[in-house]
Each structure stands twice: as C-alpha cells, then as structure tokens.
CSV table of C-alpha atoms and ligand atoms in Angstrom, one decimal:
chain,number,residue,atom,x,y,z
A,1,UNK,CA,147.3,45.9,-161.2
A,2,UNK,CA,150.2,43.8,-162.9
A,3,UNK,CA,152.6,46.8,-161.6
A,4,UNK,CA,151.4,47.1,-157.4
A,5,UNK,CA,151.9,43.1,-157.5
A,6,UNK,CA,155.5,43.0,-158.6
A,7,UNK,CA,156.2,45.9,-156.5
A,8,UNK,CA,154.5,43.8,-153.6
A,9,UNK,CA,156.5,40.8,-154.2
A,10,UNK,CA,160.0,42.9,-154.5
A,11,UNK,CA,159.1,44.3,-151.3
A,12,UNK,CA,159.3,40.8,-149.4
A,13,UNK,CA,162.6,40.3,-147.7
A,14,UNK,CA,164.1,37.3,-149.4
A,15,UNK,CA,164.5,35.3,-146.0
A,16,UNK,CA,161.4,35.5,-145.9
A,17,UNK,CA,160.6,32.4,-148.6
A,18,UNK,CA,163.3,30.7,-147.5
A,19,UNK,CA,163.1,27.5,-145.3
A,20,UNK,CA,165.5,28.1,-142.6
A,21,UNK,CA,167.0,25.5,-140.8
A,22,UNK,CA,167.6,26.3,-137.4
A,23,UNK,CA,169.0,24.9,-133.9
A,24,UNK,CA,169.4,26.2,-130.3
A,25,UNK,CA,172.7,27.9,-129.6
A,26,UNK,CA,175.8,25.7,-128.5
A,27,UNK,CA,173.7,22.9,-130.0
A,28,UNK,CA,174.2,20.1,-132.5
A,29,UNK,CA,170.9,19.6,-134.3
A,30,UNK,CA,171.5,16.6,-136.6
A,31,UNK,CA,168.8,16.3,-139.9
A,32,UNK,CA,168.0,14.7,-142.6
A,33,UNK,CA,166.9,17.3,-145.9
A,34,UNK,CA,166.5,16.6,-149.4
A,35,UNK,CA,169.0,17.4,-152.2
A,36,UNK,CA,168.5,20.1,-154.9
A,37,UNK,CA,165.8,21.9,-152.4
A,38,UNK,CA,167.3,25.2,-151.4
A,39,UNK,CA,168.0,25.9,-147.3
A,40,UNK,CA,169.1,28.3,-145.2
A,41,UNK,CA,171.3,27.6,-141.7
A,42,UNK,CA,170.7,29.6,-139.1
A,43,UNK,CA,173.6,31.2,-137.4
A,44,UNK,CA,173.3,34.6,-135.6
A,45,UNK,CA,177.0,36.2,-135.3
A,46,UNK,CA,177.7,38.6,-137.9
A,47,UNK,CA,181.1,37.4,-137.6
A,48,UNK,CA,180.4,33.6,-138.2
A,49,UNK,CA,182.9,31.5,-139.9
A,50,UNK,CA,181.4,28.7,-141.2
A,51,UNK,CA,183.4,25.3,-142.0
A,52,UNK,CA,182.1,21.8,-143.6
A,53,UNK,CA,183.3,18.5,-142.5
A,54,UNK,CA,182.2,15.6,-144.6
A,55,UNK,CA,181.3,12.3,-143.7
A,56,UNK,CA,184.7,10.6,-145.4
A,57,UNK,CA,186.1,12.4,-142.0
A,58,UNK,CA,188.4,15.0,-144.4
A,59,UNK,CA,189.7,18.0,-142.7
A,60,UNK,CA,187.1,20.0,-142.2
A,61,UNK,CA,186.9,23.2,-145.0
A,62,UNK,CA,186.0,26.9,-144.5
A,63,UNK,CA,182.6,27.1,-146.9
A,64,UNK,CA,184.0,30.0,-149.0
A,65,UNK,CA,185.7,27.5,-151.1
A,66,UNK,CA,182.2,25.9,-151.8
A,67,UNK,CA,180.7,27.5,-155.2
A,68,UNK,CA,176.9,26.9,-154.5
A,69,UNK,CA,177.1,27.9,-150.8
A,70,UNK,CA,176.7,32.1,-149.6
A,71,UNK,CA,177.6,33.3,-146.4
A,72,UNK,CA,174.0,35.7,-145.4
A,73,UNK,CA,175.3,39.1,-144.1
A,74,UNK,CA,174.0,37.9,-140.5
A,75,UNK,CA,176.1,34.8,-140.7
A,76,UNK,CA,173.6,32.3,-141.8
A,77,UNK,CA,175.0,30.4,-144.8
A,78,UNK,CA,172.4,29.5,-148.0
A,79,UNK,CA,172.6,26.5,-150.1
A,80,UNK,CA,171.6,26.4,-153.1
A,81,UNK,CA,170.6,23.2,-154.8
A,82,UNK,CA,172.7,21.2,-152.3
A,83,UNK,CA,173.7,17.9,-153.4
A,84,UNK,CA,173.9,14.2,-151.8
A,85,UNK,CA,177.5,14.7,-151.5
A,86,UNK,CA,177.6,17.3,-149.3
A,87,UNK,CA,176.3,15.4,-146.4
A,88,UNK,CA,178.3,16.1,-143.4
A,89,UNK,CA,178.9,18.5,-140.7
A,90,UNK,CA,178.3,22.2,-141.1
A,91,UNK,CA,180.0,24.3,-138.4
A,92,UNK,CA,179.2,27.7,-137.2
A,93,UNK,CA,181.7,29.5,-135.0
A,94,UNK,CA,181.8,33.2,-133.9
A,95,UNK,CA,185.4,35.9,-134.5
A,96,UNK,CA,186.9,33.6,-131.2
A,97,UNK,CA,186.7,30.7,-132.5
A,98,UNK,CA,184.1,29.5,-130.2
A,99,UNK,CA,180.7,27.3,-131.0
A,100,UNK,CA,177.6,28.8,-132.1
A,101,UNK,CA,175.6,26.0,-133.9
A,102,UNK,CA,176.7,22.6,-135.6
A,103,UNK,CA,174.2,21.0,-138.4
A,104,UNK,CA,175.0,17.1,-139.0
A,105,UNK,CA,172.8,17.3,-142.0
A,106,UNK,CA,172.2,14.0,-144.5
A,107,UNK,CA,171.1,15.7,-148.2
A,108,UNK,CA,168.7,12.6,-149.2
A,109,UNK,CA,169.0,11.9,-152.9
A,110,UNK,CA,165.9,13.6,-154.4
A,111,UNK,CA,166.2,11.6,-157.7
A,112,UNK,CA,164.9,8.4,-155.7
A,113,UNK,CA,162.2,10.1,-154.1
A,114,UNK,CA,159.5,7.6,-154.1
A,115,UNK,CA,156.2,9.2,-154.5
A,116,UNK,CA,152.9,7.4,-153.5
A,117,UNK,CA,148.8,8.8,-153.6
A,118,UNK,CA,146.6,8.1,-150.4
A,119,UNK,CA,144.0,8.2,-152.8
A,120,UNK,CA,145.1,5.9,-155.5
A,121,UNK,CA,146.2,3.2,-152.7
A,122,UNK,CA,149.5,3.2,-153.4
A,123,UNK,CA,151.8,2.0,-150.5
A,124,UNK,CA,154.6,4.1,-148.9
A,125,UNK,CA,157.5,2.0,-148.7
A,126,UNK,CA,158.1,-1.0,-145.8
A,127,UNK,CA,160.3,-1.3,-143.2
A,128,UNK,CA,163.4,-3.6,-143.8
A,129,UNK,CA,166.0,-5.1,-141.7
A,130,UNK,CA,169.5,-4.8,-142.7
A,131,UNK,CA,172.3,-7.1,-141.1
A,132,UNK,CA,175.1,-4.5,-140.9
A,133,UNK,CA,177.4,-6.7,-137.9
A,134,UNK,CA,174.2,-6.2,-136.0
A,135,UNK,CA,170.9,-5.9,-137.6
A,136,UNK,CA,169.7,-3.2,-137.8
A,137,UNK,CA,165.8,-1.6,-138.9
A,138,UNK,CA,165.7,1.1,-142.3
A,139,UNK,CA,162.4,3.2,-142.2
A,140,UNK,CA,160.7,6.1,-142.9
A,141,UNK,CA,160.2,9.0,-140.4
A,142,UNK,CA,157.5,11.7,-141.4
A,143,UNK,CA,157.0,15.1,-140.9
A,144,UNK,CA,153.8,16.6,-140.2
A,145,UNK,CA,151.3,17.0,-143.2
A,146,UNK,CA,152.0,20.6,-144.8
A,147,UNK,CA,148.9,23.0,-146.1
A,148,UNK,CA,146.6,22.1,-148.1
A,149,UNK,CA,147.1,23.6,-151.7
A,150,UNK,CA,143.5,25.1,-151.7
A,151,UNK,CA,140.8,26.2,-149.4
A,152,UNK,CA,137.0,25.1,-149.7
A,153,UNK,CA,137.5,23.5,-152.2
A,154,UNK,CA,138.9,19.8,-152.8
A,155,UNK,CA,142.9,20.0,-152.6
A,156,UNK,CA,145.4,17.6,-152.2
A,157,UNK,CA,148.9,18.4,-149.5
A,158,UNK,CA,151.8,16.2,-148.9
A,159,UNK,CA,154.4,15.3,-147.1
A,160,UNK,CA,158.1,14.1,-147.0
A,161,UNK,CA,159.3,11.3,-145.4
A,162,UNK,CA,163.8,10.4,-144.7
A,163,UNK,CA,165.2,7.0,-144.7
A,164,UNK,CA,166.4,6.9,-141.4
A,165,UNK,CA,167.9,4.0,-139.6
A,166,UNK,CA,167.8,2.5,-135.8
A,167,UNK,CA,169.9,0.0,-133.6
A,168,UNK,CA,168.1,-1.7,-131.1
A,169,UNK,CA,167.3,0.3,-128.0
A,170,UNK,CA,169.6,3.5,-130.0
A,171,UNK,CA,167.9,6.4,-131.4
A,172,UNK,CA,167.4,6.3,-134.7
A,173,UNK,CA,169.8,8.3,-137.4
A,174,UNK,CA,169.4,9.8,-141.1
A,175,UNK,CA,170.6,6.9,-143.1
A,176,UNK,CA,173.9,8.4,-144.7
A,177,UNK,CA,174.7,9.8,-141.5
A,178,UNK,CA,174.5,6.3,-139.7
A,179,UNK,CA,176.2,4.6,-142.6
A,180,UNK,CA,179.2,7.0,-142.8
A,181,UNK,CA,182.0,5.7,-144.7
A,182,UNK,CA,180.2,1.8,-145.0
A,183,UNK,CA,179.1,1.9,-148.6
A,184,UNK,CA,175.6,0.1,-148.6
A,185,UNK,CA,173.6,-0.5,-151.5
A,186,UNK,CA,169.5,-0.7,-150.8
A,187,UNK,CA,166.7,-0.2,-152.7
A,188,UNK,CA,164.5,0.7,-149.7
A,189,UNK,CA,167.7,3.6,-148.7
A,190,UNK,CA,165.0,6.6,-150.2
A,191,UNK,CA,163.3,9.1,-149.0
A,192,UNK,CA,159.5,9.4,-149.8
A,193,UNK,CA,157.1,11.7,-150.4
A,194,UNK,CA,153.3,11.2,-150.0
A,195,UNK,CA,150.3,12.6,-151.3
A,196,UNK,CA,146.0,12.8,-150.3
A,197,UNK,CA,143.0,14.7,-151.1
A,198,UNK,CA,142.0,17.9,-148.3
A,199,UNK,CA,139.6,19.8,-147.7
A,200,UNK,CA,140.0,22.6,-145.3
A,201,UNK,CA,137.9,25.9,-145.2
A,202,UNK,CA,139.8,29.3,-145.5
A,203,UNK,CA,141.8,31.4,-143.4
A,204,UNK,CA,141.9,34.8,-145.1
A,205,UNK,CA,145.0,35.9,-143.3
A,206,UNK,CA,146.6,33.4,-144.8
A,207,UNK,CA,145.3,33.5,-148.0
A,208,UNK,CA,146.6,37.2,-147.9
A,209,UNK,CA,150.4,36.4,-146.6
A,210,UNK,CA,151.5,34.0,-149.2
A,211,UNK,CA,154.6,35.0,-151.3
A,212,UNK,CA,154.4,34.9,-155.1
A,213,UNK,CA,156.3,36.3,-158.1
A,214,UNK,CA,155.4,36.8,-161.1
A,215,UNK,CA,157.5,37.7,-164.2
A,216,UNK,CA,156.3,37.3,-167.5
A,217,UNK,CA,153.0,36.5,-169.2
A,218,UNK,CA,152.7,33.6,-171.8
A,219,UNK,CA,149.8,32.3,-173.6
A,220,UNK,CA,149.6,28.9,-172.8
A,221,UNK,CA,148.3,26.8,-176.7
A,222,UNK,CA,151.0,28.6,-178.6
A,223,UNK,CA,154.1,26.7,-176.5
A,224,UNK,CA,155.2,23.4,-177.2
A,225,UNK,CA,156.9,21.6,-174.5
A,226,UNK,CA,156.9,24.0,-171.9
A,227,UNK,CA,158.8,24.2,-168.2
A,228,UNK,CA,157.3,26.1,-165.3
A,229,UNK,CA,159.7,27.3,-162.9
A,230,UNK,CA,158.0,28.7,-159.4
A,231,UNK,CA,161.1,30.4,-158.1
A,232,UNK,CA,159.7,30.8,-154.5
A,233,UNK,CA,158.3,27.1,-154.2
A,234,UNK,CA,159.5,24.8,-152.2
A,235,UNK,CA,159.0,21.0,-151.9
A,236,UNK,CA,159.4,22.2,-147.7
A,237,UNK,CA,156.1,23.9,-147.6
B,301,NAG,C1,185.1,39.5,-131.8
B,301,NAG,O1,184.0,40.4,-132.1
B,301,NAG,C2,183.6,41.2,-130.9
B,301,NAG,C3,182.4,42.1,-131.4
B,301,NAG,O2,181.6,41.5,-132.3
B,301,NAG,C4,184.7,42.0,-130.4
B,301,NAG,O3,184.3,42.7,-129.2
B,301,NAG,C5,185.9,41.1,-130.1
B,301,NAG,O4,187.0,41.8,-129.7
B,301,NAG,C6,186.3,40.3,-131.3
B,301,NAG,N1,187.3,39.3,-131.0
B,301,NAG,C7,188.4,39.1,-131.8
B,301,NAG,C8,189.4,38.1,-131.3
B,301,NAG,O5,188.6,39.7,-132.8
B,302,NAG,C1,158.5,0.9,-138.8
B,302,NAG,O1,159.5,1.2,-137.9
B,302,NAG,C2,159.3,2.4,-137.1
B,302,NAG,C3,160.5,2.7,-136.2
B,302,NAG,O2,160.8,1.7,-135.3
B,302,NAG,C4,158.0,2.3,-136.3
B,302,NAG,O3,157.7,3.6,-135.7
B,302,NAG,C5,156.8,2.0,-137.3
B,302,NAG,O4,155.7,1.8,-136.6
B,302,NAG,C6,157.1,0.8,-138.1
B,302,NAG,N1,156.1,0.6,-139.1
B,302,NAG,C7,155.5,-0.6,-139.3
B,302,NAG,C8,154.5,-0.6,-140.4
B,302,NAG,O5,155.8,-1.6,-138.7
C-alpha cells in the first residue's frame, strides 16, 4: 500500500503542484504575491531569456546570476522562497530579443502577515489614508475563498489578502510597487490572511486528484518539539 502511493506521487509531474503565475503573451501582468511561498512564471519559448529589474531602477540583470531562481526547460523560471527584496520587474524575451511576458510582481513580506478568524470576530485590518503629496487610500484586496480543507464534515478555508494602494480616480497598485523608491513606514502596509468555518459536501473527483507525498513514518508521543514540513503545500491553494 505504502509502496503504490509513493510510486503515485513520483509519477505526478512537478508542475503540476506548483502555482504558476501566468499572463497573456506581449502582456504586462503586474501582481502582488507573498514572500517565501514558492512560484512559477509562465513563459512559453524554450529559448526564453529571462532578466530582473528591481524597483531601485538598477540595470536590469539576466536571472542566472540569481541563486534561488531556475530557468524550467520550457522557459518558465521557478522561485523558490522569493524574498521582499526581489520585488520588481521580471522579463521574459524569446532568442530575438523580442517580448514574451513582463511580471511587475510586489513579494509582500510574509513575516507581517496579519492573520484574523471569521469565527472568533476578529477584524481584518481598516482602510487608512496616507498623505504621500496627495493622499492617497492603503487597503486590502482579496482573492476569492480557496477550498475548504474537508468535505462533510466541519472545515475551515482561507484566504489572502495584498496591501494595495489607490490615487483618487487611478487604479489601485501593490503597495511596494506604488511606493517604489519612497521609503514609507506603516503599520497597516501588510498583507493579510483570513480564516472561517465551511462546510461543503464532497466531490469525489476531487477528493481523488489531490497531490500528496509522503516520506517517512514517525510515531507521534515519542518526539519532542517537532516540525512538519508538507513539501507540496502551498499557502496559494
Ligand atoms: C531563434 O529561434 C528560432 C527557432 O526556435 C530560429 O528559427 C531563429 O533562427 C532563432 N533566431 C536567432 C537570432 O538565433
Ligand atoms: C476600502 O477601500 C476599498 C478600495 O477603495 C473599497 O473597495 C472597500 O469597500 C473599502 N472598505 C471599507 C470598509 O470602507
């Protein structure tokens, strides 16, 4: 039993678990992520050169130089436990030098993630002004509600929220995007993640279709102080 399930989860391709970021061709898709959560970029040229601009406006970089970042063999590029730092412009172009797809993305520091329960009352964060010259308004955009974590039975699901700022009558930006080079202290500058209690009945194909790994067997009691890795997780899905 143990054996066909390892075997199973080898088999997955690892793309597959990935959250892949991804953008209509010639486009610039600009987003807001969180930091140490893995990503993928979508770019489809096997011949993609891939160069990173930061938001201090350097010259931009070819991505090779970057140690946690992988060029995919089908020109996407991985990041692995990207950092706040490495907010800025990711540029995909094919062998002649010409656009594919350009990511502005904004790596929201994961460390400040304010985390708030539906179900306890807590309160997700307010909306602020900021006078920046003009004023300006800091708040939270959500994404949809992801899965819930079980099926007929009581479950909880969540969902992420990015500090993003707006002008008046401008669309609003990820906040480090919009802020640039201005160095701006805020407590409120954090993204958010909230919580609540689901109850959803099952859909057996997808009960089926999840991925999962599992590599070793401990008998919980006899640890002390123990850390649970879930290599395929994601705080995405
Ligand atoms: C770029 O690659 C394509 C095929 O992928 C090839 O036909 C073309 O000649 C290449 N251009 C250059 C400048 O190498
Ligand atoms: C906060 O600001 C956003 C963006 O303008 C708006 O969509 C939202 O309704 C506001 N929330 C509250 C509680 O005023």
């Amino acid at each position: 039993m143990l054996a066909t399930l390892l075997l199973l989860s080898l088999s997955l391709p690892t793309l597959w678990t990935q959250i892949l970021i991804s953008c209509a061709y010639k486009s610039l898709c600009q987003q807001a992520l969180l930091s140490g959560n893995d990503v993928v970029l979508q770019c489809d040229h096997p011949k993609a050169l891939w160069y990173y601009s930061s938001i201090l406006e350097e010259e931009p970089l070819l991505v090779s130089s970057m140690p946690n970042i992988k060029k995919l063999p089908g020109g996407s590029l991985q990041l692995t436990n990207p950092q706040p730092s490495q907010t800025g412009l990711y540029h995909c172009q094919d062998n002649e030098s010409a656009l594919v797809v350009d990511y502005e993305l904004d790596f929201q520091d994961v460390t400040t993630l304010h985390i708030t329960h539906k179900g306890l009352g807590q309160k997700p964060l307010q909306n602020e002004t900021l006078k920046l010259g003009t004023s300006v308004l800091i708040f939270t955009q959500w994404e949809p509600w992801q899965d819930c974590n079980r099926c007929e039975k009581p479950g909880e699901r969540k969902r992420l929220g990015y500090c993003y700022i707006e002008e008046p009558l401008e669309k609003p930006m990820p906040c480090w995007l919009y802020l640039r080079v201005e160095k701006v202290k805020d407590s409120r500058m954090r993204p958010e993640m909230q919580v609540e209690a689901c109850l959803v009945p099952c859909d057996h194909f997808k009960e089926i279709n999840q991925p999962y790994f599992i590599f070793d067997i401990y008998q919980l009691g006899k640890l002390t102080n123990i850390w649970l890795t879930c290599p395929l997780a994601s705080i995405y899905r």
